[in-house]
């Protein structure tokens, strides 16, 4: 099989798996215990926190370990709305369901108001419309993802942060698809919240973190013991946290090398698809400017493309479609709808990682063009 679905999840790196199993085997102590076993586990967690914070130029107190991106996003939205009593949220229809469904849930029966920024050509965020909304509704929570998981569009988080500062608003950037893939400096770009999911960077599933800028304070989402400085109760996932830190370390130590390799794979895929498939096009900004790990290809509809993902699977290629796949729903995804994609075409999202090879890309396009010519 050729695995080109790395935006959905990535394979565990062998070095990460080693750290995970060694930590689980050797460090079973509860980090809240005061004896040696507990203290050793505590050291592992705090070392992981320091390492992650150092790559982001953040303070260790600003990193809160969670079960992943969805929990971090829920924590911010519910904390801001329920605890800080923020009444206006400014966001976009391109956000992940973790954002959109949480907002929808909180809206029913409350006075929370949600405003969408306008989208420009190819689904680009219109920063003028954000500025207008912030002018009207200062003190809002702004949620605009750094990179879109389906079409790869990138948001200028520096500009959004500046606009939010100017209008006394808080900014949550969903960085699940970009942490570990770009350099971040949270002192230089002082956004308020960002989130990480380890399984997107060759780490384990069910672990991530919330970056929350110092000075912001709200009640935890999960209440119980005093773990994570009273911000996230529950005995910590020690081996998952240690493994995530290892995944982070590898991602940043080899960032230049890996991003160069993945960019080459993506541009090869674009040119081979253009050479071999008549009437191919690309959704959003994924062809050129977008996130370098995502390519959202749009195929003309025919007998073969109607069953595209199944045919790709049979041909040994794992990729994602353009349907609302989170729920097993076959209808066109809300992201594609909101950027005005032609519903008569078939979308396949190919997403790459450092483990993919040039040979895999060539084989993949050969297989696609062969089957399409049948
Ligand atoms: N945000 C984005 C942009 C994502 O791609 C995902 C995962 O698909 C999430 C949030 C949710 O992250 P998690 O799987 O850790 O809950």
Coordinates of C-alpha atoms and ligand atoms in Angstrom, one line a residue:
X1 CA 0.0 0.0 0.0
X2 CA 1.1 3.6 -0.6
X3 CA -0.1 5.7 2.3
X4 CA -1.0 9.2 1.2
X5 CA -3.5 10.1 4.0
X6 CA -1.1 11.8 6.4
X7 CA -3.4 14.7 7.2
X8 CA -5.8 12.2 8.7
X9 CA -3.1 10.6 10.8
X10 CA 0.6 9.6 10.4
X11 CA 2.4 6.3 11.1
X12 CA 4.2 6.2 14.4
X13 CA 7.9 6.9 14.0
X14 CA 10.0 3.9 15.2
X15 CA 12.1 6.2 17.5
X16 CA 8.8 7.5 19.0
X17 CA 7.4 4.0 19.5
X18 CA 10.6 3.0 21.3
X19 CA 10.3 6.0 23.7
X20 CA 6.7 5.2 24.3
X21 CA 7.1 1.5 25.1
X22 CA 10.2 2.1 27.2
X23 CA 8.5 4.8 29.2
X24 CA 5.4 2.6 29.7
X25 CA 7.6 -0.3 30.8
X26 CA 10.0 1.6 33.1
X27 CA 7.9 4.5 34.4
X28 CA 4.6 3.3 35.8
X29 CA 4.7 5.6 38.8
X30 CA 1.9 8.1 39.3
X31 CA 3.4 11.5 38.7
X32 CA 1.4 12.8 41.7
X33 CA 3.1 10.3 44.1
X34 CA 5.9 11.6 46.2
X35 CA 8.0 8.4 46.2
X36 CA 10.8 7.7 43.7
X37 CA 8.5 6.1 41.1
X38 CA 6.2 9.1 41.1
X39 CA 9.1 11.6 41.1
X40 CA 10.6 9.8 38.1
X41 CA 7.3 10.0 36.1
X42 CA 7.0 13.7 37.1
X43 CA 10.5 14.4 35.7
X44 CA 9.5 12.8 32.4
X45 CA 6.4 14.9 32.1
X46 CA 8.2 18.1 33.0
X47 CA 11.1 17.4 30.6
X48 CA 8.7 16.8 27.8
X49 CA 6.9 20.1 28.6
X50 CA 10.3 22.0 28.6
X51 CA 11.3 20.5 25.3
X52 CA 8.1 21.3 23.6
X53 CA 8.0 24.9 25.1
X54 CA 11.6 25.5 23.9
X55 CA 10.7 24.7 20.3
X56 CA 7.9 27.2 20.4
X57 CA 9.6 29.9 22.4
X58 CA 6.9 29.5 25.0
X59 CA 7.0 29.3 28.8
X60 CA 6.5 25.8 30.3
X61 CA 3.5 27.1 32.2
X62 CA 1.8 27.8 28.9
X63 CA 1.7 24.1 27.8
X64 CA -1.2 22.0 29.0
X65 CA -1.2 18.4 28.0
X66 CA -4.6 17.1 26.7
X67 CA -5.9 14.1 24.8
X68 CA -5.4 15.9 21.5
X69 CA -6.6 18.7 19.3
X70 CA -10.4 18.3 19.9
X71 CA -10.0 18.5 23.7
X72 CA -7.7 21.5 23.5
X73 CA -10.2 23.3 21.2
X74 CA -13.2 22.5 23.4
X75 CA -11.3 23.7 26.4
X76 CA -10.6 27.1 24.9
X77 CA -14.1 27.6 23.4
X78 CA -16.0 26.5 26.5
X79 CA -13.6 28.4 28.8
X80 CA -13.9 31.6 26.9
X81 CA -17.7 31.4 26.4
X82 CA -18.8 29.9 29.8
X83 CA -16.1 31.4 32.1
X84 CA -14.8 34.6 30.5
X85 CA -18.4 35.3 29.3
X86 CA -17.3 36.1 25.7
X87 CA -20.5 36.6 23.8
X88 CA -19.2 37.0 20.2
X89 CA -17.1 34.4 18.3
X90 CA -15.7 35.3 14.9
X91 CA -14.7 32.3 12.8
X92 CA -15.0 30.7 9.3
X93 CA -16.9 27.9 7.7
X94 CA -13.5 26.2 6.9
X95 CA -12.9 25.2 10.5
X96 CA -12.7 21.7 11.8
X97 CA -15.8 20.1 13.3
X98 CA -14.1 20.3 16.7
X99 CA -14.7 24.1 16.4
X100 CA -17.9 24.2 14.4
X101 CA -19.8 21.6 16.3
X102 CA -18.7 22.9 19.7
X103 CA -19.9 26.4 18.8
X104 CA -23.2 25.0 17.5
X105 CA -23.7 23.0 20.7
X106 CA -23.0 26.1 22.9
X107 CA -25.2 28.4 20.8
X108 CA -28.5 26.5 21.3
X109 CA -30.4 28.3 24.0
X110 CA -27.7 30.8 24.7
X111 CA -27.0 34.4 23.7
X112 CA -23.7 33.4 22.0
X113 CA -23.3 34.9 18.5
X114 CA -21.2 33.4 15.8
X115 CA -20.0 35.5 12.8
X116 CA -18.2 34.1 9.8
X117 CA -15.5 36.1 8.0
X118 CA -15.9 36.4 4.2
X119 CA -13.9 34.2 2.0
X120 CA -12.1 35.4 -1.0
X121 CA -11.2 33.5 -4.2
X122 CA -10.1 29.9 -3.5
X123 CA -11.4 30.1 0.1
X124 CA -8.7 32.7 1.3
X125 CA -9.7 34.4 4.5
X126 CA -10.7 38.0 3.9
X127 CA -8.7 39.9 6.6
X128 CA -10.7 43.1 5.8
X129 CA -13.9 41.4 6.7
X130 CA -12.2 40.2 9.9
X131 CA -11.2 43.8 10.7
X132 CA -14.7 45.0 10.1
X133 CA -16.2 42.3 12.4
X134 CA -13.7 43.1 15.1
X135 CA -14.5 46.8 14.8
X136 CA -18.1 46.0 15.4
X137 CA -17.5 43.4 18.0
X138 CA -14.4 44.1 20.1
X139 CA -13.7 41.6 22.9
X140 CA -14.5 38.6 20.7
X141 CA -13.0 35.2 20.5
X142 CA -11.5 34.7 17.0
X143 CA -11.0 31.1 15.8
X144 CA -9.2 30.8 12.4
X145 CA -7.2 27.7 11.7
X146 CA -3.6 28.0 10.6
X147 CA -3.9 25.4 7.9
X148 CA -7.0 23.8 6.6
X149 CA -6.9 20.0 6.8
X150 CA -8.9 19.4 3.6
X151 CA -7.7 22.0 1.1
X152 CA -4.4 23.2 2.8
X153 CA -5.3 26.9 2.8
X154 CA -2.9 28.8 5.2
X155 CA -4.0 31.8 7.3
X156 CA -1.6 34.6 8.1
X157 CA -1.7 34.1 11.9
X158 CA 0.7 37.0 12.4
X159 CA -1.8 39.4 10.8
X160 CA -4.8 37.9 12.6
X161 CA -2.9 38.2 16.0
X162 CA -2.3 41.9 15.3
X163 CA -5.9 42.6 14.5
X164 CA -7.0 40.7 17.6
X165 CA -4.6 42.7 19.8
X166 CA -5.9 45.9 18.3
X167 CA -9.5 45.0 19.1
X168 CA -9.0 43.5 22.6
X169 CA -10.0 40.1 21.3
X170 CA -8.6 36.6 22.0
X171 CA -7.2 34.4 19.1
X172 CA -7.3 30.6 18.9
X173 CA -5.3 29.3 16.0
X174 CA -6.0 25.7 15.2
X175 CA -2.5 24.6 14.6
X176 CA -3.1 20.9 14.5
X177 CA -2.0 20.6 10.9
X178 CA 1.0 22.9 11.2
X179 CA 2.8 22.4 14.5
X180 CA 5.9 20.4 13.8
X181 CA 5.8 21.4 10.1
X182 CA 6.6 25.1 10.4
X183 CA 8.7 27.2 12.8
X184 CA 6.7 28.9 15.6
X185 CA 7.8 31.6 18.0
X186 CA 4.9 32.5 20.4
X187 CA 6.8 35.6 21.7
X188 CA 7.2 37.0 18.2
X189 CA 3.6 36.1 17.2
X190 CA 1.8 36.3 20.5
X191 CA -1.5 34.5 19.7
X192 CA -3.5 33.4 22.7
X193 CA -4.2 29.8 22.0
X194 CA -2.8 27.1 19.7
X195 CA -3.2 23.3 19.8
X196 CA -1.3 20.2 18.9
X197 CA -2.3 16.6 18.2
X198 CA 0.7 14.2 18.4
X199 CA -0.7 11.7 15.9
X200 CA -0.3 14.2 13.0
X201 CA 3.4 14.3 13.5
X202 CA 4.3 10.6 13.8
X203 CA 3.4 10.5 17.5
X204 CA 0.7 8.4 19.2
X205 CA -3.1 9.0 19.1
X206 CA -4.9 10.3 22.1
X207 CA -2.3 12.9 23.2
X208 CA -1.7 16.5 22.4
X209 CA -1.5 19.9 24.1
X210 CA -3.0 23.3 24.4
X211 CA -0.8 26.3 24.2
X212 CA -2.4 29.0 26.4
X213 CA -0.7 32.4 26.7
X214 CA 0.3 33.3 30.2
X215 CA -2.1 35.6 32.1
X216 CA -5.3 34.0 30.6
X217 CA -7.3 32.1 33.1
X218 CA -10.5 30.1 33.0
X219 CA -11.9 27.0 34.6
X220 CA -10.8 23.6 33.4
X221 CA -12.9 21.5 31.0
X222 CA -12.2 18.3 32.9
X223 CA -12.5 18.7 36.7
X224 CA -11.1 16.3 39.3
X225 CA -7.5 16.2 40.7
X226 CA -5.1 19.1 40.4
X227 CA -3.0 17.9 37.5
X228 CA -1.7 20.3 34.9
X229 CA -1.7 23.1 37.4
X230 CA -5.5 22.6 37.9
X231 CA -6.2 23.0 34.2
X232 CA -6.7 19.4 33.2
X233 CA -7.6 16.8 35.8
X234 CA -6.8 13.1 35.4
X235 CA -3.6 11.0 35.8
X236 CA -1.3 12.0 33.0
X237 CA -0.6 9.8 29.9
X238 CA 3.1 9.6 30.7
X239 CA 4.2 7.4 27.8
X240 CA 2.1 9.3 25.4
X241 CA 3.5 12.7 26.5
X242 CA 7.1 11.4 26.4
X243 CA 6.4 10.0 22.9
X244 CA 4.9 13.3 21.7
X245 CA 7.9 15.2 22.9
X246 CA 10.1 12.8 20.9
X247 CA 7.9 13.2 17.8
X248 CA 8.3 17.0 18.3
X249 CA 12.0 16.8 18.7
X250 CA 12.4 14.8 15.5
X251 CA 10.0 17.1 13.6
X252 CA 12.0 20.2 14.6
X253 CA 15.5 18.8 14.3
X254 CA 14.8 17.7 10.8
X255 CA 12.3 20.4 9.8
X256 CA 14.3 21.8 6.8
X257 CA 15.3 18.5 5.4
X258 CA 11.8 17.0 5.8
X259 CA 9.9 20.0 4.5
X260 CA 12.1 20.2 1.4
X261 CA 11.5 16.5 0.7
X262 CA 7.8 16.8 1.1
X263 CA 7.5 19.9 -1.0
X264 CA 9.4 18.1 -3.8
X265 CA 6.9 15.2 -3.6
X266 CA 4.0 17.5 -3.7
X267 CA 5.2 19.4 -6.7
X268 CA 6.1 16.2 -8.5
X269 CA 2.6 14.9 -7.9
X270 CA 1.1 18.2 -9.2
X271 CA 3.1 18.1 -12.4
X272 CA 2.5 14.3 -13.0
X273 CA -1.2 14.7 -12.5
X274 CA -1.3 17.6 -14.9
X275 CA 0.6 15.7 -17.5
X276 CA -1.4 12.5 -17.2
X277 CA -5.0 13.4 -16.3
X278 CA -7.1 15.5 -18.6
X279 CA -9.1 18.2 -16.9
X280 CA -7.5 17.8 -13.4
X281 CA -7.7 20.8 -11.1
X282 CA -6.9 21.5 -7.5
X283 CA -9.1 22.8 -4.7
X284 CA -8.4 25.9 -2.7
X285 CA -4.7 27.0 -2.5
X286 CA -3.4 23.5 -2.3
X287 CA -1.6 23.6 -5.6
X288 CA 0.9 26.3 -4.8
X289 CA 0.6 28.4 -1.7
X290 CA -1.0 26.1 0.8
X291 CA 0.2 23.7 3.4
X292 CA 3.0 21.6 1.8
X293 CA 1.7 18.3 3.1
X294 CA -1.7 18.6 1.5
X295 CA -2.9 18.4 -2.1
X296 CA -6.6 18.5 -2.8
X297 CA -7.1 17.2 -6.3
X298 CA -10.4 17.6 -8.2
X299 CA -11.2 15.0 -10.9
X300 CA -13.9 15.1 -13.6
X301 CA -16.8 12.7 -12.8
X302 CA -16.9 9.5 -14.7
X303 CA -17.6 5.8 -14.0
X304 CA -14.2 5.3 -12.4
X305 CA -14.0 8.5 -10.4
X306 CA -17.5 8.1 -8.9
X307 CA -16.0 5.2 -6.8
X308 CA -12.6 7.0 -6.6
X309 CA -11.6 6.1 -3.0
X310 CA -12.6 2.4 -3.3
X311 CA -10.8 2.1 -6.7
X312 CA -7.7 3.8 -5.2
X313 CA -7.8 1.4 -2.2
X314 CA -8.0 -1.6 -4.6
X315 CA -5.1 -0.1 -6.5
X316 CA -3.1 0.0 -3.2
X317 CA -3.4 3.7 -2.5
X318 CA -4.7 5.1 0.7
X319 CA -6.1 8.7 0.4
X320 CA -9.1 10.7 1.6
X321 CA -12.1 11.9 -0.2
X322 CA -14.0 15.2 -0.3
X323 CA -17.1 13.9 1.5
X324 CA -18.1 14.7 5.1
X325 CA -16.1 11.6 6.0
X326 CA -16.1 12.3 9.8
X327 CA -19.6 10.9 10.0
X328 CA -19.4 8.3 7.3
X329 CA -21.6 10.8 5.4
X330 CA -21.2 10.7 1.6
X331 CA -22.3 14.3 0.9
X332 CA -19.8 16.9 -0.2
X333 CA -17.8 18.3 2.7
X334 CA -18.9 21.7 4.1
X335 CA -15.4 23.0 3.4
X336 CA -15.6 22.3 -0.3
X337 CA -19.2 23.6 -0.4
X338 CA -18.2 26.9 1.3
X339 CA -15.4 27.5 -1.2
X340 CA -17.9 26.9 -4.0
X341 CA -16.3 23.7 -5.4
X342 CA -18.1 22.2 -8.3
X343 CA -20.3 19.4 -6.8
X344 CA -20.1 17.6 -10.1
X345 CA -16.4 16.8 -9.6
X346 CA -14.7 14.3 -7.4
X347 CA -12.2 15.4 -4.8
X348 CA -9.3 13.3 -3.5
X349 CA -7.0 14.6 -0.8
X350 CA -3.5 13.3 -1.0
X351 CA -1.4 14.2 2.0
X352 CA 2.3 13.4 2.4
X353 CA 4.8 12.7 5.1
X354 CA 8.6 12.4 5.4
X355 CA 8.2 8.6 4.9
X356 CA 6.8 9.0 1.3
X357 CA 9.1 8.6 -1.6
X358 CA 9.4 9.8 -5.2
X359 CA 8.8 6.3 -6.4
X360 CA 5.5 6.1 -4.5
X361 CA 4.3 9.3 -6.1
X362 CA 5.2 8.1 -9.6
X363 CA 3.6 4.7 -9.0
X364 CA 0.5 6.4 -7.6
X365 CA 0.0 8.7 -10.6
X366 CA 0.7 5.8 -13.0
X367 CA -2.0 3.7 -11.3
X368 CA -4.5 6.6 -11.4
X369 CA -3.9 7.3 -15.1
X370 CA -4.0 3.7 -16.0
X371 CA -7.3 3.1 -14.3
X372 CA -8.8 6.3 -15.7
X373 CA -7.9 5.3 -19.2
X374 CA -9.7 1.9 -18.9
Ligands
LIG1 N1 -8.1 20.4 13.9 C1 -7.7 20.0 12.7 C2 -7.3 21.0 11.7 C3 -7.5 18.6 12.5 O1 -7.1 18.2 11.3 C4 -7.8 17.7 13.5 C5 -7.7 16.2 13.2 O2 -8.2 15.7 12.2 C6 -8.3 18.2 14.7 C7 -8.4 19.5 14.9 C8 -8.6 17.3 15.9 O3 -7.5 16.7 16.4 P1 -7.6 15.3 17.3 O4 -7.6 14.2 16.3 O5 -6.3 15.3 18.1 O6 -8.7 15.4 18.2

